[in-house]
Coordinates of C-alpha atoms in Angstrom, one line a residue:
X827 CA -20.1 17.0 -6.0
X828 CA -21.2 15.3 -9.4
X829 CA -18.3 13.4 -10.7
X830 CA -17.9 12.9 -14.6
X831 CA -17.2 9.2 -14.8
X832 CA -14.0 8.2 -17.9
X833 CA -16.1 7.0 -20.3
X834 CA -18.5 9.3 -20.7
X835 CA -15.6 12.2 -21.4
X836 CA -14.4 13.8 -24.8
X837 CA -10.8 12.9 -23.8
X838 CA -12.0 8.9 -23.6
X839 CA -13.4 8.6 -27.1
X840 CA -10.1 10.3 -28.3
X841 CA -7.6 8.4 -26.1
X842 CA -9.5 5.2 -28.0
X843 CA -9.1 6.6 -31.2
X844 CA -5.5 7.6 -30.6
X845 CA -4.4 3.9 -29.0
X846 CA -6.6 2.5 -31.9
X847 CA -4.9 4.9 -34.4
X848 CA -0.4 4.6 -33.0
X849 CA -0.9 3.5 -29.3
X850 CA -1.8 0.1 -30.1
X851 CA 2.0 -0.5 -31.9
X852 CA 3.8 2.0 -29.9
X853 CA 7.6 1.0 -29.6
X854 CA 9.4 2.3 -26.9
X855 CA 12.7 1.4 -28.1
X856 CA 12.1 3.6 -31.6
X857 CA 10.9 6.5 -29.3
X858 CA 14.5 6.3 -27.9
X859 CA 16.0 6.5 -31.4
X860 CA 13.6 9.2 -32.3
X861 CA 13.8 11.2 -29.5
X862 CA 17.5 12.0 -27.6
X863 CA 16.0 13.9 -24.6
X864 CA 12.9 10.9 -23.9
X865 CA 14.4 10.5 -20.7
X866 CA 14.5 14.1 -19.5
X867 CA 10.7 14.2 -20.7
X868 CA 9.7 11.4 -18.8
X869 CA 11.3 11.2 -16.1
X870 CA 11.3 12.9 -12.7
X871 CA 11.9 14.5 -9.3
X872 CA 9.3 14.6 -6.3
X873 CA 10.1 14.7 -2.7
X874 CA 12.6 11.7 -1.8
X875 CA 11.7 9.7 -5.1
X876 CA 13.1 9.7 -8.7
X877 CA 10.9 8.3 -11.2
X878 CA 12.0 7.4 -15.2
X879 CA 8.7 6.6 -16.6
X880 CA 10.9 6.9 -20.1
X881 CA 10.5 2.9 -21.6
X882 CA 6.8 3.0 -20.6
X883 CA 4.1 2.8 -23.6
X884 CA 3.8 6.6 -23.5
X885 CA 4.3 9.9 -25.5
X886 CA 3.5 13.1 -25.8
X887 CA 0.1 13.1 -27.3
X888 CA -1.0 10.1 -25.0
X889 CA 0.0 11.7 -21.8
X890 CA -1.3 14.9 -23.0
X891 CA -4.7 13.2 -23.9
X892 CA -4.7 11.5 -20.5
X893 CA -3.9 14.7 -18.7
X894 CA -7.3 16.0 -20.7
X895 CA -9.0 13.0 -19.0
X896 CA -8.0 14.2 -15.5
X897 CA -9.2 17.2 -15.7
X898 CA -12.9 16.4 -17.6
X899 CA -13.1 13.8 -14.4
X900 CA -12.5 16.3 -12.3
X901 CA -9.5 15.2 -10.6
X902 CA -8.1 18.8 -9.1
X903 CA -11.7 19.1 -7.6
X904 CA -11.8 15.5 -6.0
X905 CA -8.3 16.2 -4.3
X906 CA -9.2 19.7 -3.3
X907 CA -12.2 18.1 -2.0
X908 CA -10.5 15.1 0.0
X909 CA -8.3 18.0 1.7
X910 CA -10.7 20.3 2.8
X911 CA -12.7 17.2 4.6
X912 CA -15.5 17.2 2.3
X913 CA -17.6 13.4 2.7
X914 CA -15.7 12.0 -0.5
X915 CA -16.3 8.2 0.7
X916 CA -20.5 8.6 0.2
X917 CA -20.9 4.8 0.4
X918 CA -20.0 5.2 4.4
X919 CA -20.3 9.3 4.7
X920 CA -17.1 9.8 6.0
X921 CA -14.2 11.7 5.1
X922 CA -11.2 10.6 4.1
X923 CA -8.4 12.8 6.1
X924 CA -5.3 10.4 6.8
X925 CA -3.3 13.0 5.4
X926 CA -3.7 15.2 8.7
X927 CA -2.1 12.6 10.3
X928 CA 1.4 13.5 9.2
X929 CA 0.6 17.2 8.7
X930 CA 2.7 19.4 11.2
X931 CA 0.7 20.8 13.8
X932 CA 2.1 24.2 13.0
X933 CA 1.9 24.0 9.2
X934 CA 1.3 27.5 7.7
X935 CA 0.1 26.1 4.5
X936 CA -3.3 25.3 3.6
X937 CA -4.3 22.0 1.3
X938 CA -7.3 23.7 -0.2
X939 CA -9.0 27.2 0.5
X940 CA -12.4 25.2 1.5
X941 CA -10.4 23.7 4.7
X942 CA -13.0 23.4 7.6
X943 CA -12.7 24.3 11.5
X944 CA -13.7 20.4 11.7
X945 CA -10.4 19.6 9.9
X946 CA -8.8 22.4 12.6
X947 CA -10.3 20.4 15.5
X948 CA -9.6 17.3 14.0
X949 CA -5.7 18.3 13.7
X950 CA -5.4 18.8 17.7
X951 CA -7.1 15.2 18.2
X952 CA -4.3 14.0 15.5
X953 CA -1.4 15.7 17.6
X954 CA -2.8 15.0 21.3
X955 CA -2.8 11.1 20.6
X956 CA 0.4 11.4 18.5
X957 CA 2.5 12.9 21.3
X958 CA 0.7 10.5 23.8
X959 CA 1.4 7.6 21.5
X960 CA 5.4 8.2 21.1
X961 CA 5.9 9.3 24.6
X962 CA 4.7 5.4 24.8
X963 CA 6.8 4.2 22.3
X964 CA 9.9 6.0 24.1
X965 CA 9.0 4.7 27.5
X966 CA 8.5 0.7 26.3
X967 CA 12.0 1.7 24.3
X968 CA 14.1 2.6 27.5
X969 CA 12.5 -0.4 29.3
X970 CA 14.9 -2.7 29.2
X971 CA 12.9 -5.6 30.8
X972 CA 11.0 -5.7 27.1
X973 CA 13.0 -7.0 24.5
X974 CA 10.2 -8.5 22.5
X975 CA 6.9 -6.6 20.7
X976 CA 4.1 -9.1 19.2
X977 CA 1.9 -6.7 17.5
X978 CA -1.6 -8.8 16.7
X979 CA -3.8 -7.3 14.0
X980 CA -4.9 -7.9 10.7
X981 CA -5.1 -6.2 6.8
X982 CA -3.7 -2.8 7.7
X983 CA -3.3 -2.6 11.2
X984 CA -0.7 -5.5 9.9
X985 CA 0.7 -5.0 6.4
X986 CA 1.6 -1.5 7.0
X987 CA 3.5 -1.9 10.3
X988 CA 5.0 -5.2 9.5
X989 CA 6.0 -3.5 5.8
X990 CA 7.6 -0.6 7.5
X991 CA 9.3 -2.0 10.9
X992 CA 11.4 -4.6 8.2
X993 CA 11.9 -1.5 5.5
X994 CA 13.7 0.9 8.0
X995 CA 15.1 -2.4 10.4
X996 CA 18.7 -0.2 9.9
X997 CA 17.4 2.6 12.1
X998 CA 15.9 0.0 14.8
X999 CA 16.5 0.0 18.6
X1000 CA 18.9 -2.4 19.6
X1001 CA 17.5 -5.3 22.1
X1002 CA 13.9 -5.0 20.8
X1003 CA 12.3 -7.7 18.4
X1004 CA 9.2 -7.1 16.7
X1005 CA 6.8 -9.5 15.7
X1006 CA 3.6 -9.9 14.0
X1007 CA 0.4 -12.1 14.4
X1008 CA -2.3 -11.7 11.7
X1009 CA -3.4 -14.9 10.6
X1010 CA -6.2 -17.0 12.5
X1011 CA -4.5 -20.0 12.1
X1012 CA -3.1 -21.3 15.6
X1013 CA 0.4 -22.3 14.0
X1014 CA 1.7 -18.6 13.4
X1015 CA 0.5 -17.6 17.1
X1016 CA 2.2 -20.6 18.4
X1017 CA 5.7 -20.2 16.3
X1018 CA 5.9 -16.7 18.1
X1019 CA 5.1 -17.5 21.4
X1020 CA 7.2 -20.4 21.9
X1021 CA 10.0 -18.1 21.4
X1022 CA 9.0 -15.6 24.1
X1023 CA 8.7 -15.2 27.9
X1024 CA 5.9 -13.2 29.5
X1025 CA 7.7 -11.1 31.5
X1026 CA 9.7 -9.6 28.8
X1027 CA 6.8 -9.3 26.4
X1028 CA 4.3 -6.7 25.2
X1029 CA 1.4 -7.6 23.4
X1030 CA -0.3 -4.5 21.0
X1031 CA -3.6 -5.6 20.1
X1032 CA -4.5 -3.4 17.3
X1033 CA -8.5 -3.3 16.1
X1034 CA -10.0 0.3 16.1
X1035 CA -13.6 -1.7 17.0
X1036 CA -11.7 -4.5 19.1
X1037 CA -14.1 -7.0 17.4
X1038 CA -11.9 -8.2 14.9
X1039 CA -12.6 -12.3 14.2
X1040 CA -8.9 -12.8 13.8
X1041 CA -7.3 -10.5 16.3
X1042 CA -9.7 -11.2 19.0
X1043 CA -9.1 -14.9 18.8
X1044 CA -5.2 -14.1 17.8
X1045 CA -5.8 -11.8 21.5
X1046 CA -7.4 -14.2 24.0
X1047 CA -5.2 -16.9 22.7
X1048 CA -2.1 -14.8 23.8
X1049 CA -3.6 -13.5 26.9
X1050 CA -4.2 -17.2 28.2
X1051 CA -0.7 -18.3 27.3
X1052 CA 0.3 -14.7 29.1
X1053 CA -1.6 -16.0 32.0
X1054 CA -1.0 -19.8 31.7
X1055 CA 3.0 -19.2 32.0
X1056 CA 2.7 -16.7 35.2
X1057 CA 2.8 -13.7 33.5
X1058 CA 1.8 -10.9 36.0
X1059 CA 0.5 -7.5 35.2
X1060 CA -2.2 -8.0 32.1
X1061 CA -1.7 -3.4 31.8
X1062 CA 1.8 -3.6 31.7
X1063 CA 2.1 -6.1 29.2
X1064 CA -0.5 -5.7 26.9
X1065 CA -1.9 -2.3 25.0
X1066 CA -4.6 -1.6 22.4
X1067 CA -4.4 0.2 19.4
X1068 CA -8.5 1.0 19.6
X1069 CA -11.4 3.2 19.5
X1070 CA -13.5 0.6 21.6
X1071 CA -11.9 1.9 25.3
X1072 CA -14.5 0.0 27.6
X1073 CA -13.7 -3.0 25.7
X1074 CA -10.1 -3.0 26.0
X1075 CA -10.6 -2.2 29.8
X1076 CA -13.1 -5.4 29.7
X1077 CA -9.9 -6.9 28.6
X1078 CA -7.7 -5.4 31.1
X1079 CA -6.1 -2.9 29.4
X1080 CA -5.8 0.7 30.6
X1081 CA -3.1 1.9 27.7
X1082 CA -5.1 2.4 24.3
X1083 CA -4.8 5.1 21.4
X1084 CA -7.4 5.7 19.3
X1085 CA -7.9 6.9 15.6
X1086 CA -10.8 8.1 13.8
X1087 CA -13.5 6.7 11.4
X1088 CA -11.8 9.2 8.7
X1089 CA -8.5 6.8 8.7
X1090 CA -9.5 3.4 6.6
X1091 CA -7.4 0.4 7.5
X1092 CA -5.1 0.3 4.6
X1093 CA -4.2 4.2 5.6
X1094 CA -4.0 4.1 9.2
X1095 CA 0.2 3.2 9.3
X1096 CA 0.2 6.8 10.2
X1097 CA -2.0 6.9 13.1
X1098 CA -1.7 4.6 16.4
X1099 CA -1.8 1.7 14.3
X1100 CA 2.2 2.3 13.5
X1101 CA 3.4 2.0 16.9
X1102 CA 5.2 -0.6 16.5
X1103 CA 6.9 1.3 14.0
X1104 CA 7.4 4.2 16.5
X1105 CA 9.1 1.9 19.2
X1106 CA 11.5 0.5 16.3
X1107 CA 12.1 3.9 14.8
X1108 CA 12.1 6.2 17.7
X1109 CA 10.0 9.3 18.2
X1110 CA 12.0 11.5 15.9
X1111 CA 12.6 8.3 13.3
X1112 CA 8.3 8.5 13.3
X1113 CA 8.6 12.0 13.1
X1114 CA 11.2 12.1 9.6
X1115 CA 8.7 9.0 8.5
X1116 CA 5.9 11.3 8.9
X1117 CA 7.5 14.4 7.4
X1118 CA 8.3 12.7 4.3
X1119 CA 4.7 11.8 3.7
X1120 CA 3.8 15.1 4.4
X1121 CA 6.1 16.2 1.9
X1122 CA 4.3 14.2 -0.9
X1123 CA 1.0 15.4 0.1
X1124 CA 2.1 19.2 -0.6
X1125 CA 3.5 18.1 -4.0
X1126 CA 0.4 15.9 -5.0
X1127 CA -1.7 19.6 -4.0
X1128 CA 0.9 21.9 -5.3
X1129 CA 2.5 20.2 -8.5
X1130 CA 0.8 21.6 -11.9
X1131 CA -0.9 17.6 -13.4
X1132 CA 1.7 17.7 -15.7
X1133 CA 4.7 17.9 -13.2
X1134 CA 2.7 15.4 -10.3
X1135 CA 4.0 12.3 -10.2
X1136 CA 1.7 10.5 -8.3
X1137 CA -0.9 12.1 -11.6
X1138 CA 1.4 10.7 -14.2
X1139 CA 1.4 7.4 -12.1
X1140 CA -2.2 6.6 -11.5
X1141 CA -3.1 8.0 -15.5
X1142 CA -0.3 5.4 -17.0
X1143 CA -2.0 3.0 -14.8
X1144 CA -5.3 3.7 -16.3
X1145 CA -3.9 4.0 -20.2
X1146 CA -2.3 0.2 -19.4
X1147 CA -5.8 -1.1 -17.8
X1148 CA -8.2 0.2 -20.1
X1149 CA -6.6 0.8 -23.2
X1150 CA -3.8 -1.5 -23.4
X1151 CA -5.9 -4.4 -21.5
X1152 CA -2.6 -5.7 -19.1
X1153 CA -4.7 -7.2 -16.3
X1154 CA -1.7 -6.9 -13.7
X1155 CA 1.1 -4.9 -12.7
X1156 CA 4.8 -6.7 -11.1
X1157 CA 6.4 -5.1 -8.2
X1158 CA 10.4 -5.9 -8.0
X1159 CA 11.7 -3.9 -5.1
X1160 CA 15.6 -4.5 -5.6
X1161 CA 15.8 -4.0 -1.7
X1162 CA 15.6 -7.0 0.7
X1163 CA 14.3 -4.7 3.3
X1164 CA 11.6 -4.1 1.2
X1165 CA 10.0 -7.5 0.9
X1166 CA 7.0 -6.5 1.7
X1167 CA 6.6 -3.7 -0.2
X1168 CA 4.2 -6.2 -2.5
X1169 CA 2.2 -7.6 -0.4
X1170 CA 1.6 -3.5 0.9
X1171 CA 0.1 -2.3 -2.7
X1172 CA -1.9 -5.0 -2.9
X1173 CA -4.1 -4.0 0.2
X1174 CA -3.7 -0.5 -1.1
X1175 CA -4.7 -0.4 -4.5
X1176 CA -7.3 -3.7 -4.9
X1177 CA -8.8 -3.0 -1.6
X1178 CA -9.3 0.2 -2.4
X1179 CA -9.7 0.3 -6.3
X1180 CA -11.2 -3.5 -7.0
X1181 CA -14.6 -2.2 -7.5
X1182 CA -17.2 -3.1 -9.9
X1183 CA -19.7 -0.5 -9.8
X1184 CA -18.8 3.7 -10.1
X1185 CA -19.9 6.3 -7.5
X1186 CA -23.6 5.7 -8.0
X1187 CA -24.0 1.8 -8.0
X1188 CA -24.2 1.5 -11.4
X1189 CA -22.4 -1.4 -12.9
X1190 CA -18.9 -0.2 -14.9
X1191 CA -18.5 -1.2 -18.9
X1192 CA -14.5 -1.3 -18.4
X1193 CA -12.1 -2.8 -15.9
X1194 CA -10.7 -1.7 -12.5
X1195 CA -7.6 -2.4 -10.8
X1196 CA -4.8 -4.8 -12.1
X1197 CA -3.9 -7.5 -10.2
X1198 CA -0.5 -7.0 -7.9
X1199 CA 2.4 -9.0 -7.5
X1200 CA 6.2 -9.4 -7.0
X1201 CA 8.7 -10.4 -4.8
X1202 CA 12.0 -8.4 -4.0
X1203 CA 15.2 -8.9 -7.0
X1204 CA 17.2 -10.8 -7.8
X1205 CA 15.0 -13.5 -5.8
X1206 CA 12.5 -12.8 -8.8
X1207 CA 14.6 -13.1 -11.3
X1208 CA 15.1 -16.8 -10.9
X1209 CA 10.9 -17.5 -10.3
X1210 CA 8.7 -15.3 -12.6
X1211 CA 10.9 -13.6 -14.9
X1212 CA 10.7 -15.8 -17.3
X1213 CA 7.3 -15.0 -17.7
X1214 CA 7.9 -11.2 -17.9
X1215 CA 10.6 -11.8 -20.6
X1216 CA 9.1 -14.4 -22.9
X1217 CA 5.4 -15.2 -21.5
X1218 CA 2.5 -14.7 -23.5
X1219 CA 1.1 -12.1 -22.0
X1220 CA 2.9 -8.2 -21.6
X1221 CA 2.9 -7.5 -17.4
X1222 CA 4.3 -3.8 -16.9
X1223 CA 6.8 -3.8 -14.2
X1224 CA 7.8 -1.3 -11.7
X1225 CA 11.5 -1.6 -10.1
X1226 CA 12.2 0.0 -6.8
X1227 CA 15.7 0.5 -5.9
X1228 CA 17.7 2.1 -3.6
X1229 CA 20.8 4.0 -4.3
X1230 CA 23.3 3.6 -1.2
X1231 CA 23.0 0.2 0.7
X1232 CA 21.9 0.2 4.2
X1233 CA 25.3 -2.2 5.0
X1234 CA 29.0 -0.8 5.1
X1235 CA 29.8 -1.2 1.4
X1236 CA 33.4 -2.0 2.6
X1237 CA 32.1 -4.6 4.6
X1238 CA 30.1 -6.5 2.2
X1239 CA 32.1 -4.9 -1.2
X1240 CA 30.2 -5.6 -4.9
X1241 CA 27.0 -6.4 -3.8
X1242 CA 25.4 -3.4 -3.8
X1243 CA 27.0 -2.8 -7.2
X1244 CA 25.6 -6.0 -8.5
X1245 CA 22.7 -5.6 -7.5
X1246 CA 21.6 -1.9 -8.7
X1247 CA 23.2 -3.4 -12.3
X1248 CA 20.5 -6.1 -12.1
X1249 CA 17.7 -3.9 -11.5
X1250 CA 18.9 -1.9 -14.6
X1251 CA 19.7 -4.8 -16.5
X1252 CA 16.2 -6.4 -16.4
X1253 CA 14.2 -3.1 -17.2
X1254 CA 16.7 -2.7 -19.7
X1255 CA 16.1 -6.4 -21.4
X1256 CA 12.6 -6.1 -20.7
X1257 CA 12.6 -2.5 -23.5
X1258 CA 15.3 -4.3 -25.6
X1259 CA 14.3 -8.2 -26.0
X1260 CA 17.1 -10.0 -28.5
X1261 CA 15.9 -12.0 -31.6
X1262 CA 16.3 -15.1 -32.4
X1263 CA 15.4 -17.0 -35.6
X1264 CA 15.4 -20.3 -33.3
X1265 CA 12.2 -18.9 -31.2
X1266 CA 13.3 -20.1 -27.8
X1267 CA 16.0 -17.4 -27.2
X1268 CA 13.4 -14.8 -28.4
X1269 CA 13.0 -12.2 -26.5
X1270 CA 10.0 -9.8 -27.7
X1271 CA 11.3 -6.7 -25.8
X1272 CA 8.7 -3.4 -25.7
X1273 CA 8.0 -4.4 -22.3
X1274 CA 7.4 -1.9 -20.2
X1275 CA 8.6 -0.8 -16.8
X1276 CA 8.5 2.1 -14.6
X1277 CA 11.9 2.7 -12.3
X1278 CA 11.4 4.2 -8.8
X1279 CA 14.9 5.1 -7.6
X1280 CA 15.4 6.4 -3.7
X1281 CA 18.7 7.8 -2.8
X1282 CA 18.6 6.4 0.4
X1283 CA 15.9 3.7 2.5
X1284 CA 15.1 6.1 5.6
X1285 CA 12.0 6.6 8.0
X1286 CA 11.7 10.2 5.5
X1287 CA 11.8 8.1 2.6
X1288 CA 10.2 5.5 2.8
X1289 CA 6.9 8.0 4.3
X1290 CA 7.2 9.6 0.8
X1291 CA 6.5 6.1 -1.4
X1292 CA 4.2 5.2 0.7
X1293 CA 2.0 8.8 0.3
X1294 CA 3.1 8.9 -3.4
X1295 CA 1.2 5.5 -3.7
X1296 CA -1.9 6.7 -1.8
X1297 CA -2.3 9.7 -4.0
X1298 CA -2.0 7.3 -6.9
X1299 CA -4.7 5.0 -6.1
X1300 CA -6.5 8.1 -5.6
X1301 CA -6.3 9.3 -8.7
X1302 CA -7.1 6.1 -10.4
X1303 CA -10.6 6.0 -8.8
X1304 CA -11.1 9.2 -9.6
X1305 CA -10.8 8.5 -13.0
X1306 CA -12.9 5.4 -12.8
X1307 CA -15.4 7.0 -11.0
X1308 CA -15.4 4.6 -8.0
X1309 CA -15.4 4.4 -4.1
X1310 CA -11.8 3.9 -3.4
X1311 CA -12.0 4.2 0.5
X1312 CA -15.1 1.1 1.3
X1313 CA -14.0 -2.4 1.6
X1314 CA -17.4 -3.9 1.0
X1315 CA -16.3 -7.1 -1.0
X1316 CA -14.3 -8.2 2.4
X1317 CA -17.4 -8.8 4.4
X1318 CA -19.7 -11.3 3.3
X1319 CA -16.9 -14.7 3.3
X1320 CA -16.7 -13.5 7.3
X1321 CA -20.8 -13.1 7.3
X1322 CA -20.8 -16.7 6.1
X1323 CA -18.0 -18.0 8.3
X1324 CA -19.6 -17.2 11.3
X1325 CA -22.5 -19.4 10.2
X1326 CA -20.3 -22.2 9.2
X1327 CA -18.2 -22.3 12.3
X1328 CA -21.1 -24.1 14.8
X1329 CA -21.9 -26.2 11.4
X1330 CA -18.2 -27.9 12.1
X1331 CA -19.2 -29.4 15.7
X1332 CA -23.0 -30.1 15.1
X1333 CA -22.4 -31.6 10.9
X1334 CA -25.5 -29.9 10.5
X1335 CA -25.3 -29.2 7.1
X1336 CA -28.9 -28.0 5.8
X1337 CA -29.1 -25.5 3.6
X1338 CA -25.4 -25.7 2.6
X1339 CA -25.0 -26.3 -1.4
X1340 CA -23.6 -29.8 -2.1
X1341 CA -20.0 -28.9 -2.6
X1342 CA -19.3 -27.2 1.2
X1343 CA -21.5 -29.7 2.8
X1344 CA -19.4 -32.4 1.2
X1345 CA -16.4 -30.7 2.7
X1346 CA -17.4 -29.5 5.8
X1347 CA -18.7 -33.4 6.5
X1348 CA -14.6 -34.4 5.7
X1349 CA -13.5 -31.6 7.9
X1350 CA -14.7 -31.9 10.9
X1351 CA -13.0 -34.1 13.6

């Protein structure tokens, strides 16, 4: 399918001329006087997530010109396509199908009239391995002799477990403690293990090729201590989470689930990768988790563009980037258990939309995805906020917050209270800013935010954010006219590293330019 890149649409030229024209001084806080029922208009309802998009630097006749954009880019086709299983990730010829992974087996609804018997016979692979793969998780959950999980892998067979296993920790098994292992250095590996005994430990190696630099190493190394401290049993104490069976078996494991070359890494929390999440959760937890994705698919296929919030989402993201130039986007979730929540979206959306060149290889004239950051309120608000308020340059923020507290509110009274009136307060300051003559208590204001409001942090939940994310990254590359689903730009540092490695015991150090010779010369032992 031939995709209309943004720039070389009507609705570009006239979004310019519009931002050029009213955009460029638009003032949120004299759209509020103007306008009694803003809030109403930009705010609202999808499955398990509120959204007030009301004190962002938007109106009518910018989301209506954005909308326009969608639809000359061909977004409804590019979705329709992705859910009937058409190739939509041509650099690799795959497809891109994670949303069968959380799609009932008995769903009567179809995503798109075009849906293929491969997506048919694809969807009874997805449910075989799902049953197999909780039937685990509730087996390794009654085993009392197992009280600690070390999952080992790396990029999303990490961030999206580790992300979700400490965002639903309320609904956890009692007597289990998960852990992660992703980085190559020796010193998180060995602040894990020293806390653990083999015979109570299972090791989840997760690489769908099992070649993984980092989790291979991360895997021997844990093996030998496994082995080194009289651990017996190398099957019962260790499973993959792999396509390569033979080389699991090499390694002596005989329990592995598998996933599919249609599932990239930053999209594969759904699929085996989120076992760890499934022995946490439970099998019905998983279930709820993968429901309320599921839910979020059918309203990103369903909802008309104006009513889709995961459209409105990825088109503000575009107006910001490309019209109003902000280069990054803040992510305050006021929820503790949702510290990762950051470090999440920034797999998802730069892995997936930090691309220089459209569809066809040809260099882009305009700039991709922001840069991601944050850390969980009201932690932030004593770092970085003072940046947001008064810096130089305008960051649009996005709040996350949770209506009822996971905690007994009578245990713990006012926190919960004090904490939701921060969240407010600082999107609130960030619109309103406060003058003064003196400069240094100035506070610009027109800042804008986006507020994502969940009634409640639960497995169903927190499946729905996640989704309403995906689909939003989506549609950003859409627009953009780029890959979103390769990962090229993460290949060639570990191409070079491999190279480099011997270089560190020989201090051979030909052919190296002058500035890694002269460190890898102070470097090596």
């Amino acid at each position: 399918m031939k995709r209309l890149r943004c720039d070389q649409t009507p609705a570009w030229a006239a979004l310019q001329a519009y931002f050029d024209a009213s955009g460029r001084q638009f003032d949120a806080r004299a759209a509020f006087a103007q306008d009694a029922r803003r809030f109403e208009a930009f705010s609202q309802d999808a499955p398990h997530v509120f959204a007030d998009l009301s004190k962002n630097l938007i109106d009518a006749d910018s989301q209506a010109l954005l909308l326009a954009l969608a639809r000359q880019c061909g977004l409804e086709q590019q979705r329709d396509a992705m859910f009937a299983g058409e190739l939509i990730n041509s650099t690799e010829q795959r497809a891109v199908m994670h949303f069968l992974l959380r799609n009932p087996p008995l769903a009567q609804e179809g995503y798109a009239p075009s849906a293929t018997n491969n997506i048919a016979e694809a969807q009874g692979q997805v449910e075989a391995t799902l049953t197999a793969m909780l039937a685990y998780a509730e087996q390794v959950r009654a085993d009392a002799a197992i009280t600690d999980i070390v999952n080992i892998g790396i990029g999303g067979s990490d961030l999206g477990p580790q992300m979700a296993v400490l965002a639903l920790g309320e609904f956890a098994a009692a007597g289990k403690r998960l852990h992660f292992v992703s980085n190559i250095d020796g010193d998180e590996l060995a602040g894990v293990l020293r806390r653990l005994k083999p015979g109570n430990t299972l090791f989840l190696i997760a690489s769908k090729t099992f070649t993984t630099l980092e989790t291979m190493t991360n895997a021997r190394s844990a093996k030998a201590w496994f082995e080194a401290q009289g651990g017996q049993g190398i099957a019962r104490h260790f499973a993959a989470l792999t396509t390569n069976v033979a080389a699991a078996n090499d390694f002596g494991i005989s329990t592995t689930f598998g996933f599919w070359d249609w599932v990239g890494g930053r999209y594969s929390l759904w699929s085996a990768i989120g076992l760890p999440l499934a022995i946490a959760i439970g099998a019905a937890g998983f279930r709820e988790f993968l429901a309320g994705a599921h839910a979020m698919d059918a309203h990103f296929c369903g909802a008309a563009l104006e009513d889709n919030l995961p459209v409105r989402l990825g088109l503000l993201d575009v107006w910001y980037r490309n019209f109003h130039g902000f280069s990054s986007r803040s992510i305050a979730p006021y929820s503790s258990a949702l510290r990762r929540w950051p470090a999440y979206l920034q797999q998802l959306e730069m892995e997936s939309n930090g691309k220089r060149v459209d569809i066809d290889g040809q260099p882009l004239p305009f700039d991709t995805s922001p840069v991601l950051w944050g850390e969980p309120g009201t932690n932030g608000q004593h770092a970085y906020f003072q940046m947001l308020h008064q810096g130089t340059s305008v960051v649009p923020v996005e709040f996350v917050a949770v209506k009822q507290a996971a905690h007994a509110p009578n245990d713990l009274p006012g926190h919960h209270a004090k904490l939701l009136a921060n969240a407010l307060a600082q999107a609130q300051a960030l619109m309103r800013g406060k003058a003064d003559a003196g400069g240094h208590q100035d506070f610009p204001g027109n800042r804008p935010s986006t507020f994502l409001l969940l009634e409640q942090l639960t497995p169903a939940s927190l499946g729905a954010l996640i989704a309403l994310h995906e689909h939003r990254v989506f549609v950003s590359g859409v627009i953009w006219g780029i890959n979103s689903f390769d990962q090229w730009g993460v290949e060639l540092g570990k191409v070079l590293a491999r190279d480099i490695e011997p270089r560190l015991h020989s201090g051979d150090v030909s052919g190296l330019d002058g500035s890694t010779a002269g460190l890898l010369q102070r470097l090596r032992p």
